CSV table of C-alpha atoms and ligand atoms in Angstrom, one decimal:
chain,number,residue,atom,x,y,z
A,1,UNK,CA,-0.2,-0.1,0.0
A,2,UNK,CA,2.6,2.7,1.2
A,3,UNK,CA,4.7,1.5,-1.7
A,4,UNK,CA,1.9,2.1,-4.0
A,5,UNK,CA,1.4,5.6,-2.7
A,6,UNK,CA,5.1,6.6,-2.7
A,7,UNK,CA,5.2,5.4,-6.4
A,8,UNK,CA,1.8,7.5,-7.4
A,9,UNK,CA,3.6,10.4,-5.8
A,10,UNK,CA,7.0,9.9,-7.5
A,11,UNK,CA,5.3,9.5,-11.0
A,12,UNK,CA,3.0,12.7,-9.9
A,13,UNK,CA,6.4,14.7,-9.0
A,14,UNK,CA,8.0,13.8,-12.2
A,15,UNK,CA,5.0,14.8,-14.1
A,16,UNK,CA,4.9,17.9,-12.4
A,17,UNK,CA,8.6,18.5,-13.0
A,18,UNK,CA,8.1,17.8,-16.6
A,19,UNK,CA,5.5,20.5,-17.0
A,20,UNK,CA,8.1,22.8,-15.6
A,21,UNK,CA,10.7,21.7,-17.9
A,22,UNK,CA,9.9,23.8,-21.1
A,23,UNK,CA,9.5,26.8,-19.1
A,24,UNK,CA,13.2,26.2,-18.1
A,25,UNK,CA,14.4,25.3,-21.7
A,26,UNK,CA,12.7,28.5,-23.4
A,27,UNK,CA,13.6,31.3,-21.4
A,28,UNK,CA,10.7,34.0,-22.5
A,29,UNK,CA,12.3,37.0,-24.0
A,30,UNK,CA,11.0,40.2,-22.4
A,31,UNK,CA,9.7,42.9,-24.7
A,32,UNK,CA,11.7,45.7,-24.4
A,33,UNK,CA,10.3,49.3,-22.7
A,34,UNK,CA,10.2,52.2,-25.4
A,35,UNK,CA,11.1,55.1,-23.1
A,36,UNK,CA,11.1,57.5,-26.2
A,37,UNK,CA,7.3,57.1,-26.6
A,38,UNK,CA,4.7,58.2,-24.6
A,39,UNK,CA,4.2,61.0,-22.0
A,40,UNK,CA,1.6,63.3,-20.8
A,41,UNK,CA,-1.6,63.8,-22.6
A,42,UNK,CA,-5.2,65.1,-21.5
A,43,UNK,CA,-8.2,63.8,-23.7
A,44,UNK,CA,-12.0,62.9,-23.3
A,45,UNK,CA,-13.3,59.4,-23.7
A,46,UNK,CA,-16.5,58.2,-25.6
A,47,UNK,CA,-18.5,59.5,-22.3
A,48,UNK,CA,-17.3,63.1,-22.1
A,49,UNK,CA,-15.0,62.1,-19.4
A,50,UNK,CA,-11.2,63.1,-18.9
A,51,UNK,CA,-8.8,60.3,-19.8
A,52,UNK,CA,-5.0,60.7,-19.1
A,53,UNK,CA,-1.9,58.8,-18.5
A,54,UNK,CA,-3.5,57.2,-15.4
A,55,UNK,CA,-6.1,55.6,-17.1
A,56,UNK,CA,-3.7,53.5,-19.2
A,57,UNK,CA,-2.5,52.0,-15.6
A,58,UNK,CA,-3.4,48.7,-14.4
A,59,UNK,CA,-4.6,47.1,-17.9
A,60,UNK,CA,-2.6,46.2,-20.7
A,61,UNK,CA,-3.9,48.4,-23.8
A,62,UNK,CA,-3.7,48.0,-27.3
A,63,UNK,CA,-3.8,51.6,-28.8
A,64,UNK,CA,-4.0,52.9,-32.1
A,65,UNK,CA,-5.1,56.4,-34.1
A,66,UNK,CA,-7.2,56.8,-36.9
A,67,UNK,CA,-10.3,58.6,-38.1
A,68,UNK,CA,-13.7,57.1,-38.6
A,69,UNK,CA,-14.1,58.4,-41.9
A,70,UNK,CA,-11.3,56.4,-43.2
A,71,UNK,CA,-13.3,53.0,-44.6
A,72,UNK,CA,-10.4,50.9,-45.8
A,73,UNK,CA,-7.3,50.4,-43.3
A,74,UNK,CA,-9.1,51.9,-39.9
A,75,UNK,CA,-12.3,49.8,-39.5
A,76,UNK,CA,-10.1,46.8,-41.0
A,77,UNK,CA,-7.3,47.5,-37.9
A,78,UNK,CA,-10.0,48.1,-35.5
A,79,UNK,CA,-12.1,44.8,-36.2
A,80,UNK,CA,-8.9,42.8,-36.2
A,81,UNK,CA,-7.5,44.2,-32.7
A,82,UNK,CA,-11.1,43.6,-31.1
A,83,UNK,CA,-10.8,40.3,-33.0
A,84,UNK,CA,-7.5,39.7,-31.0
A,85,UNK,CA,-9.0,40.6,-27.7
A,86,UNK,CA,-11.9,38.4,-28.1
A,87,UNK,CA,-9.7,35.4,-28.7
A,88,UNK,CA,-8.6,35.9,-25.0
A,89,UNK,CA,-10.1,34.1,-22.1
A,90,UNK,CA,-12.8,36.2,-20.3
A,91,UNK,CA,-9.9,36.7,-17.3
A,92,UNK,CA,-7.6,37.8,-19.8
A,93,UNK,CA,-10.0,40.3,-21.3
A,94,UNK,CA,-10.6,41.8,-18.1
A,95,UNK,CA,-7.0,42.9,-18.1
A,96,UNK,CA,-7.0,44.3,-21.4
A,97,UNK,CA,-8.3,47.6,-23.3
A,98,UNK,CA,-8.6,48.4,-26.6
A,99,UNK,CA,-7.9,52.1,-27.1
A,100,UNK,CA,-8.8,54.2,-30.5
A,101,UNK,CA,-7.7,57.5,-30.5
A,102,UNK,CA,-9.0,59.9,-33.1
A,103,UNK,CA,-7.3,62.7,-34.8
A,104,UNK,CA,-10.4,64.2,-36.3
A,105,UNK,CA,-11.8,65.9,-33.5
A,106,UNK,CA,-14.1,67.7,-35.6
A,107,UNK,CA,-16.1,64.6,-36.7
A,108,UNK,CA,-15.4,62.6,-34.4
A,109,UNK,CA,-17.0,64.1,-31.3
A,110,UNK,CA,-17.4,61.7,-28.1
A,111,UNK,CA,-21.1,60.7,-28.9
A,112,UNK,CA,-20.0,60.1,-32.3
A,113,UNK,CA,-17.3,57.7,-31.1
A,114,UNK,CA,-19.4,56.1,-28.9
A,115,UNK,CA,-22.0,54.9,-31.2
A,116,UNK,CA,-19.2,54.4,-33.8
A,117,UNK,CA,-17.2,52.0,-31.5
A,118,UNK,CA,-19.9,50.2,-30.0
A,119,UNK,CA,-20.5,48.5,-33.6
A,120,UNK,CA,-17.1,46.8,-32.9
A,121,UNK,CA,-17.7,46.2,-29.1
A,122,UNK,CA,-19.1,48.3,-26.4
A,123,UNK,CA,-15.9,47.9,-24.5
A,124,UNK,CA,-13.7,49.7,-26.8
A,125,UNK,CA,-12.6,53.1,-25.6
A,126,UNK,CA,-12.6,56.1,-28.0
A,127,UNK,CA,-10.5,59.3,-27.2
A,128,UNK,CA,-10.8,62.6,-28.5
A,129,UNK,CA,-10.1,66.0,-27.7
A,130,UNK,CA,-9.1,69.8,-28.6
A,131,UNK,CA,-7.2,70.0,-31.7
A,132,UNK,CA,-4.4,70.5,-29.6
A,133,UNK,CA,-4.8,68.0,-27.2
A,134,UNK,CA,-4.9,65.7,-30.2
A,135,UNK,CA,-1.9,66.9,-31.5
A,136,UNK,CA,-0.1,67.1,-28.0
A,137,UNK,CA,-0.8,63.3,-27.7
A,138,UNK,CA,0.0,62.1,-31.4
A,139,UNK,CA,3.1,64.0,-30.7
A,140,UNK,CA,3.9,62.0,-27.7
A,141,UNK,CA,3.7,58.8,-29.5
A,142,UNK,CA,5.3,59.5,-32.7
A,143,UNK,CA,2.1,59.5,-34.8
A,144,UNK,CA,2.0,61.8,-37.9
A,145,UNK,CA,-1.2,63.0,-39.5
A,146,UNK,CA,-2.0,65.5,-41.9
A,147,UNK,CA,-5.6,66.5,-43.2
A,148,UNK,CA,-5.3,66.5,-46.8
A,149,UNK,CA,-7.0,68.9,-49.4
A,150,UNK,CA,-10.1,68.2,-51.1
A,151,UNK,CA,-11.4,68.7,-54.5
A,152,UNK,CA,-13.5,71.9,-54.5
A,153,UNK,CA,-17.0,71.4,-53.3
A,154,UNK,CA,-16.0,68.3,-51.6
A,155,UNK,CA,-14.7,70.0,-48.3
A,156,UNK,CA,-17.1,67.7,-46.1
A,157,UNK,CA,-15.2,64.6,-47.5
A,158,UNK,CA,-11.6,65.5,-46.1
A,159,UNK,CA,-9.2,62.8,-45.5
A,160,UNK,CA,-6.2,62.2,-43.5
A,161,UNK,CA,-2.9,61.0,-44.3
A,162,UNK,CA,-1.3,59.3,-41.4
A,163,UNK,CA,0.7,56.5,-39.6
A,164,UNK,CA,-0.8,53.5,-38.7
A,165,UNK,CA,0.8,51.7,-35.8
A,166,UNK,CA,-0.9,49.8,-33.3
A,167,UNK,CA,0.9,50.0,-29.7
A,168,UNK,CA,0.9,47.5,-27.3
A,169,UNK,CA,1.1,49.2,-23.8
A,170,UNK,CA,1.9,47.4,-20.5
A,171,UNK,CA,-0.1,47.7,-17.3
A,172,UNK,CA,2.2,50.9,-16.1
A,173,UNK,CA,1.5,52.3,-19.8
A,174,UNK,CA,4.7,52.0,-21.2
A,175,UNK,CA,4.9,51.1,-24.7
A,176,UNK,CA,6.3,47.9,-25.4
A,177,UNK,CA,5.9,47.0,-29.0
A,178,UNK,CA,4.7,48.6,-32.0
A,179,UNK,CA,2.8,46.7,-34.9
A,180,UNK,CA,1.7,47.3,-38.4
A,181,UNK,CA,-1.9,47.9,-39.0
A,182,UNK,CA,-1.7,44.8,-40.7
A,183,UNK,CA,-0.2,43.1,-38.2
A,184,UNK,CA,-0.1,39.1,-37.6
A,185,UNK,CA,-2.7,38.3,-34.9
A,186,UNK,CA,-1.1,35.5,-33.7
A,187,UNK,CA,2.3,37.3,-33.1
A,188,UNK,CA,-0.1,40.0,-31.4
A,189,UNK,CA,-1.9,37.6,-29.1
A,190,UNK,CA,1.4,35.9,-28.0
A,191,UNK,CA,3.0,39.3,-26.9
A,192,UNK,CA,-0.3,40.3,-25.1
A,193,UNK,CA,-0.3,37.0,-23.2
A,194,UNK,CA,3.4,37.5,-22.4
A,195,UNK,CA,2.7,40.7,-20.6
A,196,UNK,CA,-0.2,39.5,-18.6
B,1,UNK,CA,-36.1,48.0,-49.6
B,2,UNK,CA,-38.8,50.5,-50.5
B,3,UNK,CA,-40.8,49.6,-53.7
B,4,UNK,CA,-39.6,52.7,-55.8
B,5,UNK,CA,-35.9,51.6,-55.0
B,6,UNK,CA,-36.9,48.4,-56.0
B,7,UNK,CA,-38.7,49.1,-59.2
B,8,UNK,CA,-35.4,51.4,-60.3
B,9,UNK,CA,-33.4,48.5,-59.3
B,10,UNK,CA,-35.3,46.4,-62.2
B,11,UNK,CA,-35.1,49.2,-64.4
B,12,UNK,CA,-31.6,49.0,-64.4
B,13,UNK,CA,-31.2,45.5,-64.6
B,14,UNK,CA,-33.6,45.4,-67.5
B,15,UNK,CA,-31.6,48.6,-69.1
B,16,UNK,CA,-28.2,46.4,-68.6
B,17,UNK,CA,-30.0,43.5,-70.8
B,18,UNK,CA,-31.2,45.5,-73.5
B,19,UNK,CA,-28.3,48.3,-73.6
B,20,UNK,CA,-25.5,47.9,-76.5
B,21,UNK,CA,-22.6,45.8,-75.1
B,22,UNK,CA,-19.6,47.5,-76.3
B,23,UNK,CA,-18.2,48.2,-73.0
B,24,UNK,CA,-19.8,45.2,-71.4
B,25,UNK,CA,-16.2,43.2,-71.9
B,26,UNK,CA,-15.7,44.6,-68.6
B,27,UNK,CA,-17.1,42.1,-65.9
B,28,UNK,CA,-17.3,42.7,-62.1
B,29,UNK,CA,-16.8,39.7,-60.1
B,30,UNK,CA,-16.9,39.2,-56.3
B,31,UNK,CA,-17.9,42.3,-55.3
B,32,UNK,CA,-18.6,43.3,-51.4
B,33,UNK,CA,-19.0,46.4,-49.2
B,34,UNK,CA,-17.5,46.5,-45.9
B,35,UNK,CA,-20.1,46.6,-43.0
B,36,UNK,CA,-19.5,49.8,-41.1
B,37,UNK,CA,-21.2,51.4,-38.1
B,38,UNK,CA,-24.7,52.9,-39.0
B,39,UNK,CA,-23.5,56.3,-38.1
B,40,UNK,CA,-20.5,56.0,-40.7
B,41,UNK,CA,-20.4,58.4,-43.5
B,42,UNK,CA,-17.8,56.7,-45.8
B,43,UNK,CA,-17.1,53.0,-46.4
B,44,UNK,CA,-15.3,50.9,-49.3
B,45,UNK,CA,-16.2,48.3,-52.0
B,46,UNK,CA,-14.0,45.7,-53.0
B,47,UNK,CA,-14.3,43.8,-56.4
B,48,UNK,CA,-12.3,42.3,-59.3
B,49,UNK,CA,-12.9,43.9,-62.7
B,50,UNK,CA,-12.1,41.4,-65.6
B,51,UNK,CA,-11.6,42.7,-69.0
B,52,UNK,CA,-12.9,40.0,-71.6
B,53,UNK,CA,-12.0,41.9,-74.6
B,54,UNK,CA,-9.4,42.3,-76.9
B,55,UNK,CA,-8.9,46.2,-76.0
B,56,UNK,CA,-7.8,48.1,-73.3
B,57,UNK,CA,-10.6,49.4,-71.1
B,58,UNK,CA,-10.0,52.6,-68.6
B,59,UNK,CA,-12.5,53.1,-65.7
B,60,UNK,CA,-13.2,56.7,-65.5
B,61,UNK,CA,-15.8,56.7,-62.8
B,62,UNK,CA,-17.5,54.9,-60.4
B,63,UNK,CA,-21.1,55.1,-58.7
B,64,UNK,CA,-23.0,53.5,-56.4
B,65,UNK,CA,-27.1,53.6,-55.2
B,66,UNK,CA,-26.0,53.9,-51.8
B,67,UNK,CA,-23.4,56.7,-51.8
B,68,UNK,CA,-23.5,60.2,-53.0
B,69,UNK,CA,-20.0,60.3,-54.2
B,70,UNK,CA,-17.7,57.6,-55.2
B,71,UNK,CA,-14.0,57.5,-56.2
B,72,UNK,CA,-11.4,54.7,-56.6
B,73,UNK,CA,-8.5,54.9,-54.3
B,74,UNK,CA,-5.2,53.7,-54.0
B,75,UNK,CA,-2.8,53.5,-50.9
B,76,UNK,CA,0.3,55.8,-51.1
B,77,UNK,CA,3.2,55.7,-48.5
B,78,UNK,CA,5.4,58.6,-48.1
B,79,UNK,CA,7.0,60.5,-44.9
B,80,UNK,CA,5.7,57.6,-42.8
B,81,UNK,CA,2.3,58.4,-43.5
B,82,UNK,CA,-0.3,56.5,-45.7
B,83,UNK,CA,-2.3,58.4,-47.8
B,84,UNK,CA,-5.4,57.1,-50.2
B,85,UNK,CA,-5.1,59.1,-53.4
B,86,UNK,CA,-8.0,59.2,-55.9
B,87,UNK,CA,-7.2,57.7,-59.1
B,88,UNK,CA,-8.9,59.4,-62.0
B,89,UNK,CA,-8.3,56.6,-64.3
B,90,UNK,CA,-7.7,52.7,-63.7
B,91,UNK,CA,-6.9,50.9,-67.1
B,92,UNK,CA,-7.7,47.1,-67.2
B,93,UNK,CA,-5.7,45.5,-70.0
B,94,UNK,CA,-7.2,43.3,-72.4
B,95,UNK,CA,-7.8,40.0,-71.2
B,96,UNK,CA,-6.4,40.9,-68.1
B,97,UNK,CA,-8.0,42.0,-64.6
B,98,UNK,CA,-7.7,44.7,-61.8
B,99,UNK,CA,-8.4,43.7,-58.2
B,100,UNK,CA,-9.9,46.1,-55.5
B,101,UNK,CA,-8.9,44.9,-52.2
B,102,UNK,CA,-8.4,46.3,-48.6
B,103,UNK,CA,-5.3,47.9,-48.2
B,104,UNK,CA,-4.7,48.6,-52.2
B,105,UNK,CA,-7.0,49.8,-54.4
B,106,UNK,CA,-10.6,50.1,-53.3
B,107,UNK,CA,-13.8,51.9,-54.1
B,108,UNK,CA,-14.7,54.8,-51.6
B,109,UNK,CA,-17.9,55.3,-51.1
B,110,UNK,CA,-18.7,58.8,-49.5
B,111,UNK,CA,-21.8,60.3,-47.8
B,112,UNK,CA,-23.6,57.1,-47.7
B,113,UNK,CA,-27.3,57.6,-48.0
B,114,UNK,CA,-28.6,55.3,-46.2
B,115,UNK,CA,-25.7,53.4,-44.8
B,116,UNK,CA,-26.1,49.9,-45.7
B,117,UNK,CA,-26.4,47.3,-43.1
B,118,UNK,CA,-24.7,43.7,-43.2
B,119,UNK,CA,-26.6,41.6,-45.6
B,120,UNK,CA,-27.9,44.2,-47.8
B,121,UNK,CA,-27.4,44.5,-51.5
B,122,UNK,CA,-25.7,47.5,-53.1
B,123,UNK,CA,-25.4,48.5,-56.4
B,124,UNK,CA,-21.9,49.2,-57.9
B,125,UNK,CA,-21.5,50.4,-61.1
B,126,UNK,CA,-18.2,51.1,-63.0
B,127,UNK,CA,-18.0,53.5,-65.9
B,128,UNK,CA,-15.5,54.0,-68.9
B,129,UNK,CA,-16.8,57.5,-69.5
B,130,UNK,CA,-16.1,60.6,-66.9
B,131,UNK,CA,-18.2,61.1,-64.2
B,132,UNK,CA,-21.4,63.5,-64.8
B,133,UNK,CA,-22.3,65.5,-61.9
B,134,UNK,CA,-25.0,64.1,-59.8
B,135,UNK,CA,-25.6,61.1,-62.3
B,136,UNK,CA,-27.0,58.2,-60.5
B,137,UNK,CA,-25.8,54.8,-60.5
B,138,UNK,CA,-26.8,52.4,-63.3
B,139,UNK,CA,-28.0,55.1,-65.9
B,140,UNK,CA,-25.3,55.6,-68.0
B,141,UNK,CA,-25.0,53.8,-71.1
B,142,UNK,CA,-21.3,52.9,-70.7
B,143,UNK,CA,-21.6,51.5,-67.2
B,144,UNK,CA,-21.2,47.8,-66.0
B,145,UNK,CA,-22.9,47.5,-62.7
B,146,UNK,CA,-22.9,44.6,-60.0
B,147,UNK,CA,-24.8,43.9,-56.9
B,148,UNK,CA,-22.5,43.7,-53.7
B,149,UNK,CA,-23.2,42.4,-50.6
B,150,UNK,CA,-22.8,44.3,-47.4
B,151,UNK,CA,-20.3,42.2,-45.0
B,152,UNK,CA,-17.7,41.9,-42.4
B,153,UNK,CA,-14.4,41.0,-43.8
C,201,LIG,CU1,-10.0,55.5,-49.8
């Protein structure tokens, strides 16, 4: 009897150890902290509430900048980013937020963003602000954008040219990695999990 | 769909069948429209244009029954910024094809009216003649049209 229990214990111990082995043989490479990007900013969210760097603390953030009248890349990036977020377990999802920052405050008001973003997921945070506030935040994250000229009579159809990176921020709001807007979903989800 | 809209669409379909076929060497395939939030003003449409003829064809205008304005755009990257640039003409080589897809050439639909919902059918037209101010989709003799489904990518 005792021998059998001892044997089972030994087998179980070996099994438990074997679970630890892969972790030992493949040390996880930490994502470096990007100290050049970020900094202070002052915006409002889709409910009109102030949103600053403190609101990026405590959760991972998948953040990117765009404008809602951009119909090709922006909604695709938004849909794919929300898609990655939805692939996480429910517990992981509670620790990750998706943040969309608009550099078109004239059209993307908080109320407009709230309705727009709910189409993708009501949990998505939308940030906007005055033209100066938006410019300041964009500068901090190295985002470049420019309102392009329109044809005569088509002023309301103005578009922006812009950089299109997706930022992975850690629980301290520090930038840990930049992704191209056509990012590999697998890579992004692995990097997200590595920080949880 | 309202009765009037349905009736108009039937007229378009009939007109397409009886119209002269010179331009009809262009064929629109795999057309779809990106589903966007109901308060959107813009969306994009994607399709393949195949030229079944022996002569090169040029797309000079695009139209839709769901957008006040439509243009073909391409993405250009310069100075770290990506920009959508209007293409006044898109050449479809004889026997060849042009593919409109996300991140590349696309049909931009401005001022959606109404904003189509997922599952809706939208009329998309390409025209070998330049745009005429305010001309509705499906009423030009040199146009090729197709119904596109609105969906998530
Ligand atoms: Cu475009």
